[in-house]
Coordinates of C-alpha atoms in Angstrom, one line a residue:
X1 CA 0.0 0.0 0.0
X2 CA 1.2 3.5 -0.8
X3 CA 2.8 5.3 2.3
X4 CA 5.4 7.8 3.2
X5 CA 8.5 7.2 5.3
X6 CA 10.4 9.8 7.3
X7 CA 14.1 9.3 7.0
X8 CA 17.0 11.3 8.7
X9 CA 20.3 11.3 6.9
X10 CA 23.8 12.8 7.4
X11 CA 24.0 16.0 5.5
X12 CA 27.7 15.8 4.3
X13 CA 27.8 12.1 3.2
X14 CA 24.1 10.9 3.3
X15 CA 24.7 8.1 5.6
X16 CA 22.3 6.8 8.3
X17 CA 21.9 9.2 11.2
X18 CA 21.2 7.7 14.6
X19 CA 21.7 8.7 18.2
X20 CA 22.7 12.2 17.2
X21 CA 25.4 11.3 14.9
X22 CA 26.1 9.7 11.5
X23 CA 26.9 6.0 11.6
X24 CA 29.2 6.4 8.5
X25 CA 31.3 9.5 9.1
X26 CA 30.4 10.6 12.6
X27 CA 29.1 13.9 11.6
X28 CA 26.5 15.8 13.6
X29 CA 24.7 17.6 10.8
X30 CA 21.5 15.9 9.6
X31 CA 18.8 16.5 7.1
X32 CA 15.2 15.0 6.9
X33 CA 13.8 13.4 3.7
X34 CA 10.3 11.9 2.9
X35 CA 10.3 8.8 0.8
X36 CA 7.0 7.9 -1.0
X37 CA 6.6 4.2 -1.6
X38 CA 4.0 2.7 -3.9
X39 CA 3.3 -0.4 -6.1
X40 CA 3.1 0.0 -9.9
X41 CA 0.4 -1.8 -12.0
X42 CA 3.0 -4.7 -12.6
X43 CA 3.3 -5.4 -8.9
X44 CA 6.8 -3.9 -8.5
X45 CA 7.4 -1.7 -5.5
X46 CA 8.8 1.8 -6.3
X47 CA 9.9 4.8 -4.3
X48 CA 10.9 8.4 -4.7
X49 CA 12.3 10.8 -2.1
X50 CA 11.3 14.5 -1.4
X51 CA 12.7 17.1 1.0
X52 CA 9.1 18.1 2.0
X53 CA 6.3 15.9 3.1
X54 CA 3.7 17.8 1.1
X55 CA 5.6 17.1 -2.1
X56 CA 5.6 13.4 -1.3
X57 CA 1.9 13.4 -0.6
X58 CA 1.2 15.2 -3.8
X59 CA 3.3 12.7 -5.7
X60 CA 1.5 9.7 -4.2
X61 CA -2.0 11.3 -5.0
X62 CA -1.0 11.9 -8.6
X63 CA 0.5 8.3 -8.9
X64 CA -2.6 6.6 -7.5
X65 CA -4.9 8.7 -9.7
X66 CA -2.9 7.8 -12.7
X67 CA -3.1 4.1 -11.9
X68 CA -6.9 4.4 -11.5
X69 CA -7.4 6.3 -14.7
X70 CA -4.8 4.2 -16.8
X71 CA -2.5 7.2 -17.4
X72 CA 0.4 6.1 -15.3
X73 CA 3.7 5.7 -17.0
X74 CA 7.0 4.1 -15.9
X75 CA 9.4 6.9 -14.9
X76 CA 12.2 4.8 -16.2
X77 CA 10.9 4.8 -19.8
X78 CA 10.8 8.6 -19.8
X79 CA 14.6 8.6 -19.4
X80 CA 15.0 7.0 -22.8
X81 CA 16.6 9.5 -25.3
X82 CA 14.8 10.6 -28.4
X83 CA 17.5 9.1 -30.6
X84 CA 17.2 5.7 -28.9
X85 CA 13.4 5.7 -29.2
X86 CA 13.4 6.8 -32.8
X87 CA 15.8 3.9 -33.7
X88 CA 13.4 1.5 -31.9
X89 CA 10.2 2.9 -33.3
X90 CA 11.3 3.4 -36.9
X91 CA 11.7 -0.3 -37.5
X92 CA 7.9 -0.6 -36.9
X93 CA 6.9 2.0 -39.5
X94 CA 6.1 -0.5 -42.1
X95 CA 3.4 1.7 -43.8
X96 CA 5.9 4.2 -45.3
X97 CA 7.1 4.0 -48.9
X98 CA 10.9 3.8 -49.5
X99 CA 10.9 7.4 -50.9
X100 CA 9.0 8.6 -47.8
X101 CA 11.4 6.9 -45.5
X102 CA 14.4 8.5 -47.2
X103 CA 12.8 12.0 -47.0
X104 CA 11.9 11.5 -43.3
X105 CA 15.4 10.3 -42.5
X106 CA 16.8 13.4 -44.1
X107 CA 14.6 15.6 -41.9
X108 CA 15.5 13.8 -38.8
X109 CA 19.2 13.8 -39.4
X110 CA 19.4 17.5 -40.3
X111 CA 16.8 19.2 -38.1
X112 CA 15.3 17.1 -35.4
X113 CA 18.1 15.0 -33.9
X114 CA 20.8 17.7 -33.6
X115 CA 18.4 19.5 -31.2
X116 CA 16.5 16.7 -29.4
X117 CA 18.6 13.5 -30.1
X118 CA 20.3 13.3 -26.7
X119 CA 17.4 14.6 -24.7
X120 CA 15.3 12.1 -22.6
X121 CA 11.7 11.9 -23.7
X122 CA 10.3 13.1 -20.4
X123 CA 12.6 16.2 -20.6
X124 CA 11.2 17.5 -23.9
X125 CA 8.7 20.1 -23.0
X126 CA 6.3 22.2 -25.0
X127 CA 8.2 25.5 -24.5
X128 CA 11.3 23.7 -25.8
X129 CA 9.5 22.6 -28.9
X130 CA 8.1 26.0 -29.5
X131 CA 11.6 27.6 -29.2
X132 CA 13.0 25.0 -31.6
X133 CA 10.3 25.9 -34.2
X134 CA 11.1 29.6 -33.8
X135 CA 14.8 28.8 -34.2
X136 CA 14.3 27.0 -37.4
X137 CA 12.4 29.8 -38.9
X138 CA 15.0 32.3 -37.8
X139 CA 17.7 30.3 -39.5
X140 CA 15.9 30.8 -42.8
X141 CA 14.2 27.5 -43.5
X142 CA 11.1 27.7 -45.6
X143 CA 7.7 27.4 -43.7
X144 CA 6.9 24.1 -45.4
X145 CA 10.2 22.6 -44.2
X146 CA 9.7 23.8 -40.7
X147 CA 6.1 22.4 -40.6
X148 CA 7.2 19.1 -42.0
X149 CA 10.0 18.7 -39.4
X150 CA 7.5 19.5 -36.6
X151 CA 5.1 17.0 -37.9
X152 CA 7.7 14.2 -37.8
X153 CA 8.7 15.1 -34.2
X154 CA 5.0 15.2 -33.2
X155 CA 4.5 11.8 -34.8
X156 CA 7.4 10.4 -32.9
X157 CA 6.2 11.8 -29.6
X158 CA 2.7 10.5 -30.2
X159 CA 4.1 7.0 -30.8
X160 CA 5.8 7.4 -27.4
X161 CA 2.6 8.3 -25.8
X162 CA 0.8 5.2 -27.4
X163 CA 3.6 3.0 -26.1
X164 CA 3.0 4.3 -22.5
X165 CA 6.4 6.0 -22.3
X166 CA 4.9 9.4 -21.8
X167 CA 1.7 10.7 -20.2
X168 CA 1.1 13.2 -23.0
X169 CA 3.0 14.6 -25.9
X170 CA 4.9 17.9 -25.7
X171 CA 3.9 18.8 -29.3
X172 CA 0.7 20.5 -28.5
X173 CA -0.5 24.2 -29.0
X174 CA 2.7 25.0 -30.9
X175 CA 2.5 28.0 -33.2
X176 CA 3.8 27.2 -36.6
X177 CA 4.7 29.5 -39.5
X178 CA 2.1 30.0 -42.2
X179 CA 2.8 28.0 -45.3
X180 CA 2.2 29.9 -48.5
X181 CA 1.9 27.7 -51.6
X182 CA 4.4 28.6 -54.4
X183 CA 2.9 29.7 -57.6
X184 CA 2.4 26.7 -60.0
X185 CA 3.9 26.7 -63.5
X186 CA 1.4 26.0 -66.3
X187 CA 2.3 25.7 -70.0
X188 CA 0.2 26.7 -72.9
X189 CA -0.5 24.2 -75.8
X190 CA 2.0 26.1 -77.9
X191 CA 4.6 25.9 -75.2
X192 CA 4.0 22.2 -74.8
X193 CA 4.5 21.6 -78.5
X194 CA 7.7 23.5 -78.4
X195 CA 9.0 21.5 -75.5
X196 CA 8.0 18.3 -77.3
X197 CA 9.9 19.4 -80.4
X198 CA 13.0 20.4 -78.4
X199 CA 13.2 17.1 -76.3
X200 CA 13.6 14.9 -79.4
X201 CA 11.6 12.1 -80.9
X202 CA 12.6 9.5 -78.2
X203 CA 10.7 11.4 -75.4
X204 CA 8.3 13.4 -77.5
X205 CA 5.3 11.2 -76.6
X206 CA 6.4 11.3 -72.8
X207 CA 6.0 15.1 -72.9
X208 CA 2.6 15.0 -74.6
X209 CA 1.3 12.2 -72.4
X210 CA 2.3 14.1 -69.2
X211 CA 0.9 17.4 -70.5
X212 CA -2.5 16.0 -71.5
X213 CA -2.8 12.8 -69.5
X214 CA -1.6 14.2 -66.1
X215 CA 0.7 11.3 -65.3
X216 CA 3.5 11.7 -62.7
X217 CA 7.1 11.2 -63.8
X218 CA 7.2 7.9 -61.8
X219 CA 4.0 6.8 -63.5
X220 CA 5.4 7.5 -67.0
X221 CA 8.6 5.6 -66.1
X222 CA 6.5 2.6 -64.9
X223 CA 4.1 2.5 -67.8
X224 CA 4.1 -0.8 -69.8
X225 CA 3.0 -1.5 -73.2
X226 CA 0.2 -3.9 -72.2
X227 CA -1.5 -1.0 -70.1
X228 CA -2.0 1.2 -73.2
X229 CA -5.2 0.7 -75.3
X230 CA -4.7 2.4 -78.5
X231 CA -8.1 1.5 -80.0
X232 CA -9.9 3.1 -77.1
X233 CA -7.5 5.8 -76.4
X234 CA -7.0 4.8 -72.8
X235 CA -4.0 4.4 -70.5
X236 CA -4.2 2.2 -67.3
X237 CA -2.0 3.6 -64.5
X238 CA -1.2 0.8 -62.2
X239 CA 2.6 0.8 -61.6
X240 CA 5.3 3.4 -60.8
X241 CA 9.1 3.4 -60.6
X242 CA 10.8 5.4 -57.8
X243 CA 14.5 6.0 -57.4
X244 CA 15.8 6.3 -53.8
X245 CA 19.5 6.7 -53.3
X246 CA 20.5 5.1 -56.5
X247 CA 18.1 2.1 -56.1
X248 CA 14.9 1.6 -58.1
X249 CA 11.6 0.6 -56.4
X250 CA 8.7 -0.7 -58.4
X251 CA 5.3 -0.7 -56.9
X252 CA 1.7 0.5 -57.0
X253 CA 0.7 4.2 -57.1
X254 CA 0.9 6.4 -54.0
X255 CA -2.8 6.0 -53.1
X256 CA -5.7 3.9 -54.0
X257 CA -7.1 6.7 -56.1
X258 CA -3.8 6.8 -58.1
X259 CA -4.8 3.5 -59.7
X260 CA -6.9 4.9 -62.5
X261 CA -7.6 4.8 -66.3
X262 CA -7.1 8.1 -68.2
X263 CA -8.5 8.9 -71.6
X264 CA -6.3 10.7 -74.1
X265 CA -6.9 13.0 -77.1
X266 CA -6.6 11.4 -80.5
X267 CA -3.4 13.4 -81.3
X268 CA -1.6 12.0 -78.3
X269 CA -2.8 8.5 -79.0
X270 CA -1.3 8.8 -82.5
X271 CA 2.0 10.0 -81.0
X272 CA 2.0 7.0 -78.7
X273 CA 1.3 4.6 -81.5
X274 CA 4.2 6.0 -83.5
X275 CA 6.4 5.7 -80.5
X276 CA 5.5 2.2 -79.5
X277 CA 5.6 0.7 -83.0
X278 CA 3.6 -2.2 -84.2
X279 CA 5.3 -5.1 -82.3
X280 CA 6.5 -5.5 -78.7
X281 CA 6.0 -7.5 -75.6
X282 CA 3.2 -6.5 -73.3
X283 CA 5.3 -6.3 -70.2
X284 CA 7.9 -3.9 -71.8
X285 CA 8.3 -0.4 -70.7
X286 CA 7.0 2.3 -72.9
X287 CA 9.7 4.9 -72.1
X288 CA 13.2 3.6 -71.4
X289 CA 16.7 5.0 -71.3
X290 CA 19.1 5.3 -74.2
X291 CA 20.2 1.7 -73.5
X292 CA 16.8 0.3 -73.2
X293 CA 16.8 -0.1 -69.4
X294 CA 14.2 1.3 -66.9
X295 CA 14.1 5.0 -67.0
X296 CA 15.9 6.6 -64.0
X297 CA 14.3 9.9 -63.2
X298 CA 17.6 11.5 -61.9
X299 CA 19.5 10.7 -65.2
X300 CA 16.4 11.8 -67.1
X301 CA 16.4 15.2 -65.5
X302 CA 20.0 15.9 -65.8
X303 CA 20.7 14.4 -69.3
X304 CA 17.4 15.0 -71.2
X305 CA 15.0 17.3 -69.4
X306 CA 17.1 20.3 -68.5
X307 CA 18.8 20.7 -71.9
X308 CA 15.3 20.5 -73.6
X309 CA 13.8 23.0 -71.3
X310 CA 16.7 25.4 -71.9
X311 CA 16.5 24.9 -75.7
X312 CA 12.7 25.7 -75.6
X313 CA 13.2 28.8 -73.4
X314 CA 10.9 27.6 -70.6
X315 CA 13.4 27.7 -67.7
X316 CA 12.7 27.0 -64.9
X317 CA 10.5 24.0 -65.4
X318 CA 10.1 20.6 -63.6
X319 CA 8.7 17.3 -65.0
X320 CA 6.0 17.5 -62.4
X321 CA 4.8 20.9 -64.0
X322 CA 3.5 18.8 -66.9
X323 CA 0.9 17.4 -64.5
X324 CA -0.1 20.9 -63.4
X325 CA -0.4 21.8 -67.0
X326 CA -2.6 18.8 -67.6
X327 CA -5.1 19.9 -64.9
X328 CA -5.2 23.4 -66.1
X329 CA -6.0 22.3 -69.7
X330 CA -8.8 19.9 -68.4
X331 CA -10.4 22.8 -66.5
X332 CA -10.0 25.0 -69.6
X333 CA -11.8 22.4 -71.6
X334 CA -14.7 22.5 -69.3
X335 CA -14.1 19.6 -66.8
X336 CA -15.8 19.8 -63.5
X337 CA -14.0 19.2 -60.2
X338 CA -15.1 15.6 -59.9
X339 CA -13.7 14.8 -63.3
X340 CA -10.5 16.5 -62.6
X341 CA -10.1 14.6 -59.3
X342 CA -10.7 11.2 -61.0
X343 CA -8.4 11.9 -63.8
X344 CA -5.6 13.2 -61.7
X345 CA -5.8 10.4 -59.1
X346 CA -6.5 12.7 -56.2
X347 CA -8.0 11.1 -53.0
X348 CA -10.8 13.7 -52.8
X349 CA -12.4 16.6 -54.7
X350 CA -11.6 18.8 -51.8
X351 CA -7.8 18.4 -52.5
X352 CA -8.4 19.2 -56.2
X353 CA -10.4 22.4 -55.3
X354 CA -7.8 23.4 -52.7
X355 CA -4.9 23.0 -55.1
X356 CA -6.5 24.1 -58.4
X357 CA -9.6 26.0 -57.2
X358 CA -8.3 29.3 -58.6
X359 CA -8.5 27.9 -62.1
X360 CA -12.3 27.5 -62.0
X361 CA -13.0 31.4 -62.3
X362 CA -14.7 31.0 -65.6
X363 CA -17.0 28.4 -64.3
X364 CA -18.1 30.8 -61.6
X365 CA -19.0 33.4 -64.2
X366 CA -21.0 30.8 -66.1
X367 CA -22.8 29.9 -62.9
X368 CA -23.6 33.4 -62.2
X369 CA -25.0 34.0 -65.7
X370 CA -27.3 30.9 -65.3
X371 CA -28.5 32.2 -62.0
X372 CA -29.3 35.5 -63.5
X373 CA -31.3 33.8 -66.2
X374 CA -33.3 31.8 -63.6
X375 CA -34.0 34.9 -61.6
X376 CA -35.2 36.9 -64.6
X377 CA -37.6 34.0 -65.5
X378 CA -38.9 33.9 -62.0
X379 CA -39.6 37.6 -61.9
X380 CA -41.4 37.6 -65.2
X381 CA -43.6 34.6 -64.1
X382 CA -44.5 36.0 -60.7
X383 CA -47.7 38.1 -60.6
X384 CA -47.6 41.4 -58.7
X385 CA -50.2 42.6 -56.2
X386 CA -53.5 43.5 -57.8
X387 CA -56.0 45.9 -56.4
X388 CA -59.5 44.4 -57.0
X389 CA -62.8 46.4 -56.8
X390 CA -65.9 44.7 -55.5
X391 CA -69.1 45.6 -57.2
X392 CA -72.0 46.7 -55.0
X393 CA -74.6 43.9 -54.9
X394 CA -78.4 44.5 -54.9
X395 CA -79.6 43.7 -51.5
X396 CA -82.4 41.0 -51.4
X397 CA -85.7 41.5 -49.7
X398 CA -86.2 39.9 -46.3
X399 CA -84.1 39.4 -43.4
X400 CA -81.6 36.5 -43.1
X401 CA -80.4 34.1 -45.7
X402 CA -83.1 32.1 -47.5
X403 CA -82.1 28.8 -49.2
X404 CA -83.4 27.9 -52.6
X405 CA -84.9 24.6 -51.6
X406 CA -87.9 24.9 -53.9
X407 CA -85.6 25.0 -56.9
X408 CA -85.1 21.4 -58.0
X409 CA -82.1 22.2 -60.2
X410 CA -80.3 24.1 -57.4
X411 CA -79.0 26.6 -60.0
X412 CA -77.4 29.9 -59.1
X413 CA -79.5 33.0 -58.6
X414 CA -79.4 36.1 -60.7
X415 CA -76.1 37.8 -61.4
X416 CA -77.1 40.7 -59.0
X417 CA -76.9 38.3 -56.1
X418 CA -73.2 37.5 -56.8
X419 CA -70.2 39.6 -55.9
X420 CA -68.0 39.4 -58.9
X421 CA -64.6 41.4 -59.4
X422 CA -64.7 44.1 -61.8
X423 CA -62.8 43.6 -65.0
X424 CA -61.9 39.9 -64.3
X425 CA -63.6 36.7 -65.5
X426 CA -62.9 34.9 -62.3
X427 CA -62.3 35.7 -58.6
X428 CA -58.8 36.7 -57.7
X429 CA -56.5 34.3 -55.8
X430 CA -57.6 33.8 -52.1
X431 CA -61.3 34.9 -52.7
X432 CA -64.0 32.6 -51.4
X433 CA -66.6 31.6 -54.1
X434 CA -70.1 32.8 -53.2
X435 CA -72.5 30.1 -52.1
X436 CA -75.0 29.6 -54.8
X437 CA -77.7 28.3 -52.4
X438 CA -77.8 31.8 -50.7
X439 CA -80.1 34.5 -52.1
X440 CA -78.4 37.3 -50.0
X441 CA -75.0 38.7 -50.8
X442 CA -72.2 37.3 -48.6
X443 CA -68.7 38.5 -49.1
X444 CA -65.6 36.6 -47.9
X445 CA -64.3 39.6 -45.9
X446 CA -65.4 39.8 -42.2
X447 CA -66.5 43.3 -41.1
X448 CA -63.5 43.9 -38.8
X449 CA -61.0 42.7 -41.3
X450 CA -62.7 44.9 -44.0
X451 CA -62.5 47.8 -41.6
X452 CA -58.9 47.1 -41.0
X453 CA -58.1 46.8 -44.5
X454 CA -60.0 49.9 -45.5
X455 CA -58.1 52.0 -42.9
X456 CA -54.7 50.4 -43.8
X457 CA -54.7 49.9 -47.5
X458 CA -57.1 51.0 -50.2
X459 CA -60.4 52.4 -48.6
X460 CA -63.7 50.9 -47.5
X461 CA -64.9 49.6 -50.9
X462 CA -61.6 48.3 -52.3
X463 CA -59.7 45.2 -51.3
X464 CA -56.0 44.7 -51.9
X465 CA -55.4 41.2 -53.1
X466 CA -51.8 40.4 -52.5
X467 CA -50.0 37.2 -53.5
X468 CA -50.2 34.5 -50.9
X469 CA -46.5 34.8 -49.9
X470 CA -47.1 38.6 -49.0
X471 CA -48.7 37.5 -45.7
X472 CA -45.9 35.0 -45.0
X473 CA -43.2 37.7 -45.1
X474 CA -41.1 39.1 -42.4
X475 CA -42.2 39.1 -38.7
X476 CA -42.6 42.9 -38.8
X477 CA -45.0 42.7 -41.6
X478 CA -47.1 40.1 -39.8
X479 CA -47.1 42.1 -36.6
X480 CA -48.1 45.2 -38.5
X481 CA -51.1 43.5 -40.0
X482 CA -52.2 41.8 -36.8
X483 CA -52.0 45.1 -34.9
X484 CA -54.2 46.8 -37.6
X485 CA -56.9 44.2 -37.5
X486 CA -56.8 44.1 -33.6
X487 CA -57.2 47.8 -33.4
X488 CA -60.2 47.8 -35.8
X489 CA -61.9 45.0 -33.9
X490 CA -61.4 46.4 -30.4
X491 CA -62.2 50.0 -31.3
X492 CA -66.0 49.7 -30.2
X493 CA -65.0 48.1 -26.9
X494 CA -62.7 51.1 -26.0
X495 CA -65.6 53.5 -26.3
X496 CA -67.0 54.5 -22.9
X497 CA -70.1 56.6 -22.3
X498 CA -70.2 59.3 -19.6
X499 CA -74.0 59.5 -19.5
X500 CA -75.6 58.9 -16.1
X501 CA -77.3 55.6 -15.4
X502 CA -80.8 55.6 -14.0
X503 CA -80.6 56.3 -10.4
X504 CA -76.8 56.7 -10.5
X505 CA -74.4 59.6 -10.6
X506 CA -72.3 60.7 -13.6
X507 CA -69.1 58.8 -13.8
X508 CA -66.0 60.6 -15.1
X509 CA -63.8 58.9 -17.8
X510 CA -60.8 57.0 -16.6
X511 CA -58.1 55.0 -18.4
X512 CA -60.0 51.9 -17.5
X513 CA -63.5 53.1 -18.4
X514 CA -65.7 55.2 -15.9
X515 CA -65.0 56.1 -12.4
X516 CA -67.2 54.9 -9.5
X517 CA -68.0 51.7 -7.8
X518 CA -67.8 49.6 -11.0
X519 CA -64.4 51.0 -12.1
X520 CA -62.3 48.0 -10.8
X521 CA -64.7 45.5 -12.4
X522 CA -64.5 47.4 -15.6
X523 CA -60.8 47.4 -15.4
X524 CA -60.6 43.6 -14.7
X525 CA -63.0 43.0 -17.6
X526 CA -60.7 45.1 -19.8
X527 CA -57.8 43.0 -18.7
X528 CA -59.8 39.8 -19.4
X529 CA -59.7 38.7 -15.8
X530 CA -63.1 39.8 -14.4
X531 CA -63.6 38.8 -10.8
X532 CA -66.8 37.4 -9.5
X533 CA -68.3 39.2 -6.5

């Protein structure tokens, strides 16, 4: 069980202190220490000494809480240096491609290990990581380089946390420099043709296939004859060639989306047909070196690409810029973001829009033009508010409605008994059709609504027939109409007389009605909460 021991030691030599003296050196100066003892989750007893008892108690509390919550870590594992942990952990990183491993090793050797290689994992703190990021930026490294180095350190520390070597990673809430993307280089069709002429007949089809098919340089080097369908004009991208430190690695594309089929223009298909010739094995490479071996990208850049770029006057230009050119040409030809993402082998449309979204400006103008056309059509088709005048009907003789039960045919009465709009063949939208069984005139407007409309809109004998969506407008419009109708309906109730009742005195007007014994009752009736006496 966890507990604290009080220990007295000799101050000079640290030996046991008993009976007023040191048992080792005989000294008389002593010091008191408190040793916290506990059992780790593996059943091993551990201890740690503190000069104050409160520090020992706090340590035991934290340790027991970590054991209960599963966050306890072995303090001995935190003493492992970053270089030793990286050597152990890197052997388990089996999901990295050879080119990615070579790049990450370069970042570790040049930026990470010189600063934190000899530091224990538990001694790497968040302020130290923040200071390291600021130091790299001050030394002139590009923001993308600094961010990549930080991501590798954060990944390594997260692996240490997952291995229960640390309680939490120090790579948290670190301010990183903002990465500004470099402007991409795009070639026009004329520049592509000029480069294809300058590079020579051996790699002319490679330039056209990269500029119009969007294949990466590794995908071009790994393309085989059996994956080119000249009849359909399609190329199946299923294999790449990557060179890492002089060694060639052959494998599938970078991502699952990289395995794709790309359609080509007829002119590019004809160039490929002329380059491949009529006969050849299906597993042979389409583009090879001068000696017929697998194309090495480093030799291709130095011996073929750079001289051709200088001859065409397109310096600076990378082989990967042909891929950017292909995407730009697809967008200019009217391809939508989904088509661009599929043809380029991107993992998501969001990446395509983030990388090449600025090239869709013309599509935005076309979209706005179509929206303007739709809006104009909607405005022409919508009917504006119409003021409808109701004709005065001839009142019928007699009081109250009389049904035409004696008429077997149940036909409508004469025209004078119907309220029809002036100048229109039918009733406006929203008008209730008169009952043909009634001989007296009945309009669809209630008296208090007609009074409110006459005060608010168009007079007592004119009704403003608005479209149905007018009364479903803003909240302010609905409140205005409701207030007008309520004022018209409640106007007779707010009128109070000052004439004396029979046998009673004259009551003076008050805000609630009239003064006198019945004033409170009138007030309560006005509020709608009349009290019973």
